[in-house]
C-alpha angles and dihedrals in degrees: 000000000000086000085070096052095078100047097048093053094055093044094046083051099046090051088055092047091055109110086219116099102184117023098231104146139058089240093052083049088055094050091058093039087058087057088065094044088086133128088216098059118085117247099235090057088050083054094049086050096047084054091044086050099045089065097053113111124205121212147145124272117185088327113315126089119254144182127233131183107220084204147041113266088234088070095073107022099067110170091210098048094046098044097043111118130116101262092060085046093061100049081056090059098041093090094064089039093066092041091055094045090054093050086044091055090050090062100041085056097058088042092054088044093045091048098074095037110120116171103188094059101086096185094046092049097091087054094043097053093048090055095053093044083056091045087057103042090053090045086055098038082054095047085044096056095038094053096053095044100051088050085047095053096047099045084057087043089062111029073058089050094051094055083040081063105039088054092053086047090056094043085052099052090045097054084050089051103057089035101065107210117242117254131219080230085059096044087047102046086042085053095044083054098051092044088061103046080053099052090047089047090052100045084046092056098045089049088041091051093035083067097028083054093039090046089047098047087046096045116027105016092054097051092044083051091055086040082056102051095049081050088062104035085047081048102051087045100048091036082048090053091040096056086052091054095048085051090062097040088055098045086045090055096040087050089044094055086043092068094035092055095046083044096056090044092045088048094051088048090057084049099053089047084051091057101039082051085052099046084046088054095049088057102049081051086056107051094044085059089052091048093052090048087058094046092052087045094059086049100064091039081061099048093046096046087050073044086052097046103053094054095061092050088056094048094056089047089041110048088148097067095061095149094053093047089052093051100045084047092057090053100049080051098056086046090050085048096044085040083051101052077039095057086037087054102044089052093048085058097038081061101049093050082052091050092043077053097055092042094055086038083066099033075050097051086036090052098043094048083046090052085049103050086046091063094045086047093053096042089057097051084043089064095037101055089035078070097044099045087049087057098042084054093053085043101050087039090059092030087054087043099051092036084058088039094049090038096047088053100046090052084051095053088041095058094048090055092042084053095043086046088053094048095053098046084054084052089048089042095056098044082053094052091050091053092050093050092048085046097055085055096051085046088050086054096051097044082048093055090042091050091049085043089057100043076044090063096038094059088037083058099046091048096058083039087051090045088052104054084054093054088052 
């Protein structure tokens, strides 16, 4: 603790000698920080000053700028928490040191004195006892010594402690008096001020909004409104003329299926004639194959009766080949019988081509009455929807008319309530505004009677201090 004598001295003395009286700038701040920028001066008391400096605050007073310290200085040089190492620690403990080495002494002497007593030698007791009687002289000589010193040494400890601390004292009050403390008068006149910038800035900006929304709603609500308003006139027109093309289209596209519909009818009718003609054909065909089979039939009937004959002719000239006739015979047998299931066969399928014939002369006469009663059904449906979709189209023309009219006049109607509803919100916004202007008035008064309630109090409090220093 006796190394920080020095230094706080000089420093002490260096503050005093400062031509500043008030620290109220950043360049009469740098002129005490460069005091503690020396070598000499130990580093836990420069840590101490960089704290100290962290919590001043810099502002504006009438004017001119000033410094505050927002804490005592005692709050951050403390003389125990700068001077606390283990040096400063020993010369604290050197006194009883002293005191313990001279006790200790005390006891190391008797025991030395003691060491060499011996009571049952009789010639060796005067020397004994001498040695003992030295022994404790030197333990109490020792004792003694250790004991004053030690006193000695604490009562300088201390007288060196006390102008340790009267230095620090002094460095203390030195480093209050060039940081002025911040007063509650000061914290409540910056906050009325503040208050009141507030409140002007407040009342500016109301009035400020009250004509930038007046000036929006005049010059760029209104002609988005017109614009609007040609938007939805160019709409219902364009969506009118729209609907009318989308009518068209769709009877275009219903007349258009129409034919394609009786076309493709009409096509499949002409296939199913084209088919009838070339089953007809096939059948002609047929029967032609069938007569020419016949033909060819009678004709083998002739020759092999002019076979037949013949032969007969030849049995009656040629008894005498009697075997060959009966063969032959036999022969002319088995072909009349092959001619015979020939001609059976011929007419089995001769009647089932008449009866194919008959068959595809009623799917014919099925197919062609079909066909028929499809045309007149068509023709039918033709008529009754040429009436409906006439209909449908009226319908859809008034329904399209009254759905523009309606809708014409609901935008309308919409628009003059969306106007009305504007113009009342302007009126509501301005008597906002008025309130709050009103508002912030009656706010500037109240922070005005507070302010005088508080310098009230303050002089109220100086004047029992003031009372009670008398009575001391």
């Amino acid at each position: 603790m006796t190394g920080l004598a020095k230094p706080l001295e000089a420093i002490t003395q260096r503050l005093d000698k400062l031509q500043v009286e008030r620290v109220n700038t950043p360049e009469q701040l740098d002129q005490v920080s460069n005091l503690f920028r020396d070598e000499k001066v130990p580093k836990p008391l420069k840590l101490a000053w960089h704290e100290f400096k962290e919590a001043l605050t810099f502002r504006e007073l009438d004017g001119r700028p000033v410094v505050r310290n927002t804490e005592q200085s005692s709050a951050f040089f403390c003389l125990t928490k700068i001077d606390n190492n283990w040096n400063n620690q020993n010369l604290s403990s050197i006194g009883s040191n002293l005191m313990t080495l001279g006790i200790l002494g005390t006891f190391l002497g008797l025991t030395a004195g003691l060491y060499g007593f011996n009571m049952s030698d009789t010639e060796n007791l005067k020397s004994s006892i001498s040695h003992l009687i030295g022994g404790m002289q030197t333990s109490f000589v020792t004792s003694v010594l250790g004991i004053f010193f030690g006193v000695l040494y604490n009562a300088n400890y201390r007288k060196t402690l006390s102008l340790v601390q009267a230095d620090f004292e002094a460095f203390i009050s030195a480093i209050d008096h060039k940081f002025q403390r911040q007063t509650s008068q000061e914290i409540q006149d910056e906050i009325l001020r503040e208050t009141r910038a507030q409140s002007a800035t407040l009342s500016h900006l109301s009035e400020d909004f009250a004509l930038s929304l007046n000036n929006a709603f005049e010059n760029k609500l209104v002609p988005a409104l017109d614009g609007v308003n040609q938007t939805l006139a160019g709409i219902g027109e364009s969506t009118l003329r729209n609907q009318s093309q989308a009518v068209d289209s769709m009877v275009t596209e219903f007349l258009e299926k129409m034919t394609a519909s009786m076309e493709s009818g009409f096509s499949a009718l002409a296939d199913k004639l084209e088919l009838a003609v070339v089953k007809a054909e096939a059948f002609g065909q047929s029967l032609e194959r069938s007569q020419s089979s016949l033909a060819s039939m009678a004709e083998k009937q002739d020759n092999l009766q002019v076979r037949i004959s013949t032969l007969l002719e030849q049995a009656e000239g040629v008894l005498s080949r009697s075997g060959e006739f009966l063969t032959q015979m036999t022969e002319a047998n088995q072909e009349l019988k092959d001619v015979s299931v020939g001609i059976t066969d011929s007419a089995s399928v001769i009647s089932a081509q008449l009866t194919r014939l008959t068959e595809l002369s009623v799917e014919f006469k099925d197919s062609s009455h079909n066909l028929l009663e499809s045309s007149q059904a068509m023709n039918e449906m033709w008529e009754r929807h040429r009436f409906t979709v006439q209909e449908s189209l009226a319908s859809l023309d008034n329904g399209i008319k009254s759905y523009t009219h309606q809708t014409t006049e609901n935008l309308g109607t919409s628009l003059t309530n969306f106007e009305d509803s504007l113009t009342a919100g302007v009126d509501l916004f301005s008597k906002a505004s008025t309130a709050l202007a009103d508002n912030i008035g009656e706010l500037e008064d109240f922070f005005q009677q507070l302010h005088e309630q508080i310098q009230s109090y303050g002089e109220l409090a100086r004047s029992n201090g003031k009372t009670d220093r008398d009575s001391r």
